[in-house]
PDB file of C-alpha atoms in Angstrom:
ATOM      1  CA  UNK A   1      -8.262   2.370 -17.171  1.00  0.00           C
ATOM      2  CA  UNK A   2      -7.228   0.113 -13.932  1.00  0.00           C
ATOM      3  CA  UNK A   3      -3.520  -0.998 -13.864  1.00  0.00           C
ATOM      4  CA  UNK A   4      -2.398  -3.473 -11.351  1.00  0.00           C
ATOM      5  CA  UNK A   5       1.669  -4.605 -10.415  1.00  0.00           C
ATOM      6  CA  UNK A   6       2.682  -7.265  -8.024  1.00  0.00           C
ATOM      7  CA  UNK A   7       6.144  -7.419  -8.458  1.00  0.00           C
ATOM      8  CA  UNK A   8       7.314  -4.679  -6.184  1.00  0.00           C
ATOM      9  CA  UNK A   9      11.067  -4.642  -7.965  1.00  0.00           C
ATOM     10  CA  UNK A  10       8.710  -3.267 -11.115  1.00  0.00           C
ATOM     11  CA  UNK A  11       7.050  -0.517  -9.648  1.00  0.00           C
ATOM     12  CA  UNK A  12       9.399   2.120 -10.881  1.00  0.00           C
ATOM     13  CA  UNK A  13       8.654   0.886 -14.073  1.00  0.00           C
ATOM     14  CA  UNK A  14       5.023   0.936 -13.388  1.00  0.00           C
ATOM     15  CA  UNK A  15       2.693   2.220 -16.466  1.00  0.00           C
ATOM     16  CA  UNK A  16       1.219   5.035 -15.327  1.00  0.00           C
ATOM     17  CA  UNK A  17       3.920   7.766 -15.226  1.00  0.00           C
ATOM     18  CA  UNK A  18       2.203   9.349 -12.582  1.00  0.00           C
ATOM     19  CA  UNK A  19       2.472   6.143 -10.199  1.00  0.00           C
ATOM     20  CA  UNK A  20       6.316   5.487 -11.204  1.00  0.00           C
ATOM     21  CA  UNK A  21       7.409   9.065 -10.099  1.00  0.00           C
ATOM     22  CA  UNK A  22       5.810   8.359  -7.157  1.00  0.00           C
ATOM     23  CA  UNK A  23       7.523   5.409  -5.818  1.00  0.00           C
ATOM     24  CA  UNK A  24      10.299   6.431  -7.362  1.00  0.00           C
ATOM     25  CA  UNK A  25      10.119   9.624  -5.348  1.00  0.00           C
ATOM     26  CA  UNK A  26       9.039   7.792  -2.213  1.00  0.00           C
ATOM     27  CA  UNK A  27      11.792   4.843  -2.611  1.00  0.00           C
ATOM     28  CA  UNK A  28      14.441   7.338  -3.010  1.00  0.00           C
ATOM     29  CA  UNK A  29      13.066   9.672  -0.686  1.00  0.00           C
ATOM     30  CA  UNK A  30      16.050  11.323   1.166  1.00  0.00           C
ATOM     31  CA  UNK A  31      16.590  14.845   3.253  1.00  0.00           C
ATOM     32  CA  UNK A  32      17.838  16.666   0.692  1.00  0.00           C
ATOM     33  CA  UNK A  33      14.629  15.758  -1.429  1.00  0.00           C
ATOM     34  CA  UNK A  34      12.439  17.073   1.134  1.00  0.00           C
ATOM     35  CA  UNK A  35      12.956  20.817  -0.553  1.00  0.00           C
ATOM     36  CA  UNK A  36      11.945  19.214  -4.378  1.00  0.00           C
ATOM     37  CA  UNK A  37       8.471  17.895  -3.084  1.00  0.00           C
ATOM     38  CA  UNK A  38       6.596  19.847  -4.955  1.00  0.00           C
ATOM     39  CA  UNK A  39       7.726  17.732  -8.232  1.00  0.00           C
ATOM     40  CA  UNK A  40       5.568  15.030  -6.766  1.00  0.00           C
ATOM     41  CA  UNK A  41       2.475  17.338  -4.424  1.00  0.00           C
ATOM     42  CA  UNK A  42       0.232  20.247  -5.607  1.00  0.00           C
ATOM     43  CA  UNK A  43       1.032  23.192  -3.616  1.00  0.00           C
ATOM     44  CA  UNK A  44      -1.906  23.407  -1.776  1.00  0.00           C
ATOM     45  CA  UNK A  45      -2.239  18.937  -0.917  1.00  0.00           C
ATOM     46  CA  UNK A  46      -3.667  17.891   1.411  1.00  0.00           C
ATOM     47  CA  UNK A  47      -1.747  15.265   3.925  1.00  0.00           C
ATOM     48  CA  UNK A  48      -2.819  12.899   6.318  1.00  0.00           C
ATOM     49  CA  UNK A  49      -1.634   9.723   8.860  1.00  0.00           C
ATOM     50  CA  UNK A  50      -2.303   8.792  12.493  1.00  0.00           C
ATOM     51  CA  UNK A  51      -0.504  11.726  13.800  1.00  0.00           C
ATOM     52  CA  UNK A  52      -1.048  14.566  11.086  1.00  0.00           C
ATOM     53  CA  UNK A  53      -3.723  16.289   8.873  1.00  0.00           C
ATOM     54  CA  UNK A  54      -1.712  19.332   6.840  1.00  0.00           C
ATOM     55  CA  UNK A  55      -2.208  21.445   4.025  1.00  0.00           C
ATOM     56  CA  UNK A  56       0.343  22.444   1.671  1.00  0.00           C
ATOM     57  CA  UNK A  57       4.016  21.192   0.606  1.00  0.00           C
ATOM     58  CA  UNK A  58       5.612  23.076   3.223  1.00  0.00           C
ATOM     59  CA  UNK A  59       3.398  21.534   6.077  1.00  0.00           C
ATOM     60  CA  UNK A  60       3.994  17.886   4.406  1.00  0.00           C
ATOM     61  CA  UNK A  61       8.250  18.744   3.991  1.00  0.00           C
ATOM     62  CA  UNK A  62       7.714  19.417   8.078  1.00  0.00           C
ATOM     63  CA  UNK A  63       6.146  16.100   8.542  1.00  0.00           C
ATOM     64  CA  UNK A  64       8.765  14.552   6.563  1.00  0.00           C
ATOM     65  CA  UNK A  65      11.749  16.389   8.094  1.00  0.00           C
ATOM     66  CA  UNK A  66      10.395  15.336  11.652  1.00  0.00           C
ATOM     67  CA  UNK A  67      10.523  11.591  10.771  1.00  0.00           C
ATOM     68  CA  UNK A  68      14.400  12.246   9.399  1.00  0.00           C
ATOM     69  CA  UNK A  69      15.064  13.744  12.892  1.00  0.00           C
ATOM     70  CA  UNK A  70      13.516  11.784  15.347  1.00  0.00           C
ATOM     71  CA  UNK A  71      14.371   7.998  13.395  1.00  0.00           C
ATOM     72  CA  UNK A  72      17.432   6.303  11.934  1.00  0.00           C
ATOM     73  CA  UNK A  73      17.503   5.119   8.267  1.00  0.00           C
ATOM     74  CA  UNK A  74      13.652   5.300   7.587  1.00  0.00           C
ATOM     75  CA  UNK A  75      12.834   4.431   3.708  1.00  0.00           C
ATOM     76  CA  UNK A  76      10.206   3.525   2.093  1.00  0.00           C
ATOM     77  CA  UNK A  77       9.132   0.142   0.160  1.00  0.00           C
ATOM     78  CA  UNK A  78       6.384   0.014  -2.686  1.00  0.00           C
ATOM     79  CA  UNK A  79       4.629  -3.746  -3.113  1.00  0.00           C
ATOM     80  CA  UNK A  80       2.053  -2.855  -5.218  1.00  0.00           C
ATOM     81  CA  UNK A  81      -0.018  -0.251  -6.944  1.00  0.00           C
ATOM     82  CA  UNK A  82      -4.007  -0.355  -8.214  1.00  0.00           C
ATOM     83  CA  UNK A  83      -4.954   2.535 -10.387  1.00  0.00           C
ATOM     84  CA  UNK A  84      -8.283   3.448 -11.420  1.00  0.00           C
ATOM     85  CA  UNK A  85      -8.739   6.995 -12.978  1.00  0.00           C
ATOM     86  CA  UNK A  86      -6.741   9.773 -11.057  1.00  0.00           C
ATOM     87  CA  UNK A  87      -6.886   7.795  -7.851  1.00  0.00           C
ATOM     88  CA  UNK A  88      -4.236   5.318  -6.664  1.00  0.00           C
ATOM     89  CA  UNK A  89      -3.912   2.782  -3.881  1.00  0.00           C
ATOM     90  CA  UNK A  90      -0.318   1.445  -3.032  1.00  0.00           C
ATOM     91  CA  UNK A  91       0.638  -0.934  -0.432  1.00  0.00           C
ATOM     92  CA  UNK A  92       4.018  -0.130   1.256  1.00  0.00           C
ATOM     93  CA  UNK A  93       6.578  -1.241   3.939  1.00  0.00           C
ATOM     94  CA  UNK A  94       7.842   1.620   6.026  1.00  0.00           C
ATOM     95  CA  UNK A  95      11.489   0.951   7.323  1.00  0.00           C
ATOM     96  CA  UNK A  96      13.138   2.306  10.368  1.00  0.00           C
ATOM     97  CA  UNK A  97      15.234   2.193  13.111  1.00  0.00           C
ATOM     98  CA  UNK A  98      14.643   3.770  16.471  1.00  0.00           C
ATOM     99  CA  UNK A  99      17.257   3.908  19.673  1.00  0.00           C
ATOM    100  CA  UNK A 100      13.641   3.554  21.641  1.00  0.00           C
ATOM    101  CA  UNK A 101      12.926   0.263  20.127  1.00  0.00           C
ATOM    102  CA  UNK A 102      16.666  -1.403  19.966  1.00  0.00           C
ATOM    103  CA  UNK A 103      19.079  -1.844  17.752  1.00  0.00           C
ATOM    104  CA  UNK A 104      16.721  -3.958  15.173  1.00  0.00           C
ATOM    105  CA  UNK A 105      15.270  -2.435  12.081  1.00  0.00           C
ATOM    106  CA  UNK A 106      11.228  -1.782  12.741  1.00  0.00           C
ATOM    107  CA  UNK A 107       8.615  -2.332   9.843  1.00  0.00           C
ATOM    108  CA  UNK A 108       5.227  -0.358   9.417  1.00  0.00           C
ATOM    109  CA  UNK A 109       2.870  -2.145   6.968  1.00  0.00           C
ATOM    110  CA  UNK A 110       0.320   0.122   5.661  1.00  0.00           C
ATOM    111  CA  UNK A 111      -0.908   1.055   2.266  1.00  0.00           C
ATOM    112  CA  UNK A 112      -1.812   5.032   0.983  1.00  0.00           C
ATOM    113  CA  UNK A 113      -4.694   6.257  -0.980  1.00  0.00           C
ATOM    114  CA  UNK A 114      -3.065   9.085  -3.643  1.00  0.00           C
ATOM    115  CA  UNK A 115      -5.407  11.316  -6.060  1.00  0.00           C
ATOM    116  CA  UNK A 116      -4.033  12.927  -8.852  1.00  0.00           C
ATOM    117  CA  UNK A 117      -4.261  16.014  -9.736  1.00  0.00           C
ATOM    118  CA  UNK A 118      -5.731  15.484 -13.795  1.00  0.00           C
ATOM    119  CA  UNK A 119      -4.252  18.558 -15.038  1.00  0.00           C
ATOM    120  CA  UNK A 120      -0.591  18.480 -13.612  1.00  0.00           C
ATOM    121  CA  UNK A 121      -0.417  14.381 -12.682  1.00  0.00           C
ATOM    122  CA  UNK A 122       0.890  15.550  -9.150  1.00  0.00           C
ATOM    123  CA  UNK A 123      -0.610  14.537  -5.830  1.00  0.00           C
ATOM    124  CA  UNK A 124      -3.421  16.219  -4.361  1.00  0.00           C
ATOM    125  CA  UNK A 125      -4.387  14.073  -1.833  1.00  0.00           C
ATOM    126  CA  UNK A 126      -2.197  11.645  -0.131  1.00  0.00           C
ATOM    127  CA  UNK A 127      -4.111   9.280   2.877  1.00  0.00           C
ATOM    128  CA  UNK A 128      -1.924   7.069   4.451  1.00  0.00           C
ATOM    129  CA  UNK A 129      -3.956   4.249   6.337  1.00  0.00           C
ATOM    130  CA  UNK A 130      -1.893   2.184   9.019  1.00  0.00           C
ATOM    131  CA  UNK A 131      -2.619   0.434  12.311  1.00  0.00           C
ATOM    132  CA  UNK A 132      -0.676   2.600  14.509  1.00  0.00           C
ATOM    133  CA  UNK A 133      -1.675   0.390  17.805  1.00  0.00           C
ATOM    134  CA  UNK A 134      -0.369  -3.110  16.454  1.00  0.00           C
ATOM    135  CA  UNK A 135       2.513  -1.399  13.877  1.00  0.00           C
ATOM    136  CA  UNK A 136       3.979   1.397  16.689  1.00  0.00           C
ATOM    137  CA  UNK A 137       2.403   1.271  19.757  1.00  0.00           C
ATOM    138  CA  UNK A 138       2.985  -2.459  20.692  1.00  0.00           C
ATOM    139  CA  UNK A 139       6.282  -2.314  19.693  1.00  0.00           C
ATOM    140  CA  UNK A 140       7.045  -0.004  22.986  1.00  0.00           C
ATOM    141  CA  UNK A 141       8.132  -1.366  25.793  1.00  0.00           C
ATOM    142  CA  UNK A 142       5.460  -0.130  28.680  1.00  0.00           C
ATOM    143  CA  UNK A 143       2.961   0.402  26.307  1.00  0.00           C
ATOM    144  CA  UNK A 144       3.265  -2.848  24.334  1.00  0.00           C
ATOM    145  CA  UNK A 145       2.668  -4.699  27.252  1.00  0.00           C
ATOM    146  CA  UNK A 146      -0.939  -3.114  27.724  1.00  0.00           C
ATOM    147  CA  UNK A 147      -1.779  -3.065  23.639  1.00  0.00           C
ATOM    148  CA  UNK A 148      -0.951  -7.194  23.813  1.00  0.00           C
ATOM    149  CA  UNK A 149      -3.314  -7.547  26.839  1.00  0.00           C
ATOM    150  CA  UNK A 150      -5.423  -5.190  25.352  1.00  0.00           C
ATOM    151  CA  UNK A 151      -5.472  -7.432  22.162  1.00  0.00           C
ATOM    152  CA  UNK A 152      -5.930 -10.929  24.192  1.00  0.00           C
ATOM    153  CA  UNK A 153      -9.055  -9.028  25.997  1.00  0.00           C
ATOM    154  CA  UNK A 154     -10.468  -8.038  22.705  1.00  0.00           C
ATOM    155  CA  UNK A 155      -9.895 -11.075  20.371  1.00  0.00           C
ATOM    156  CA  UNK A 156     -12.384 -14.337  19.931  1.00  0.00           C
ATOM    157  CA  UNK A 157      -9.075 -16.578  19.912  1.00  0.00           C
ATOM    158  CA  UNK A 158      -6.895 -15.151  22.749  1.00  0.00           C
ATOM    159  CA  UNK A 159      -4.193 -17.667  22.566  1.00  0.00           C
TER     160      UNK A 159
END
């Protein structure tokens, strides 16, 4: 059964239960949730991004607690959802300030593959797939300099 939203205001409302506590969960997401993640992960999921590859909800609450420490109002926004099975695909904004990066609110565009867990609906795999280089890196001030001549150097169309 497939199950597609594009309204991202809907997704809490989305069909699949599973997929609605989820971005629910992720939408909401606050520190003091970070100790209720297993109502969403299997003990034992596995987690990984750019930076980290973990095992278990109490390696994936550390990843989580790092990004409430080191960034300033970070949430999460769901725009869409494609379900086939026990696996999920969601596309999502990730919202953020940083003193590093000024005073303006930073968005990460990057989308997550999720696999359910059939017996208990949780998540036993969560992938998250984003362009660090052009989404974080170029956004710094040294290093952003280098990734846009990087990017100039490497495209057909450098204008």
């Amino acid at each position: 059964m497939s199950a597609r939203d594009t309204a991202p205001t809907s997704l809490r409302g989305h069909p699949d239960p599973r997929v609605a506590a989820v971005v629910a969960f992720f939408e909401d997401l606050s520190p003091a949730d970070l100790d209720r993640l297993d109502r969403v992960y299997c003990e034992d999921a596995f987690f990984k991004d750019p930076f980290n590859e973990v095992r278990g909800t109490a390696a994936i609450r550390r990843i989580f607690a790092h990004m409430y420490a080191q960034l300033q109002t970070p949430h999460f926004v769901v725009e869409h959802a494609v379900v086939e099975g026990h696996t999920c695909f969601v596309d999502w904004q990730f919202r953020f300030r940083a003193a590093r990066l000024g005073p303006q609110e930073q968005v990460v565009r990057g989308a997550s593959r999720l696999d359910f867990d059939p017996a208990s609906g949780k998540v036993r795999l969560h992938r998250d797939y984003w362009d660090a280089a052009e989404e974080l890196y170029a956004k710094l001030p040294l290093l952003g300099a280098l990734m846009r001549w990087l990017r100039r150097r490497g495209s057909a169309d450098p204008s």
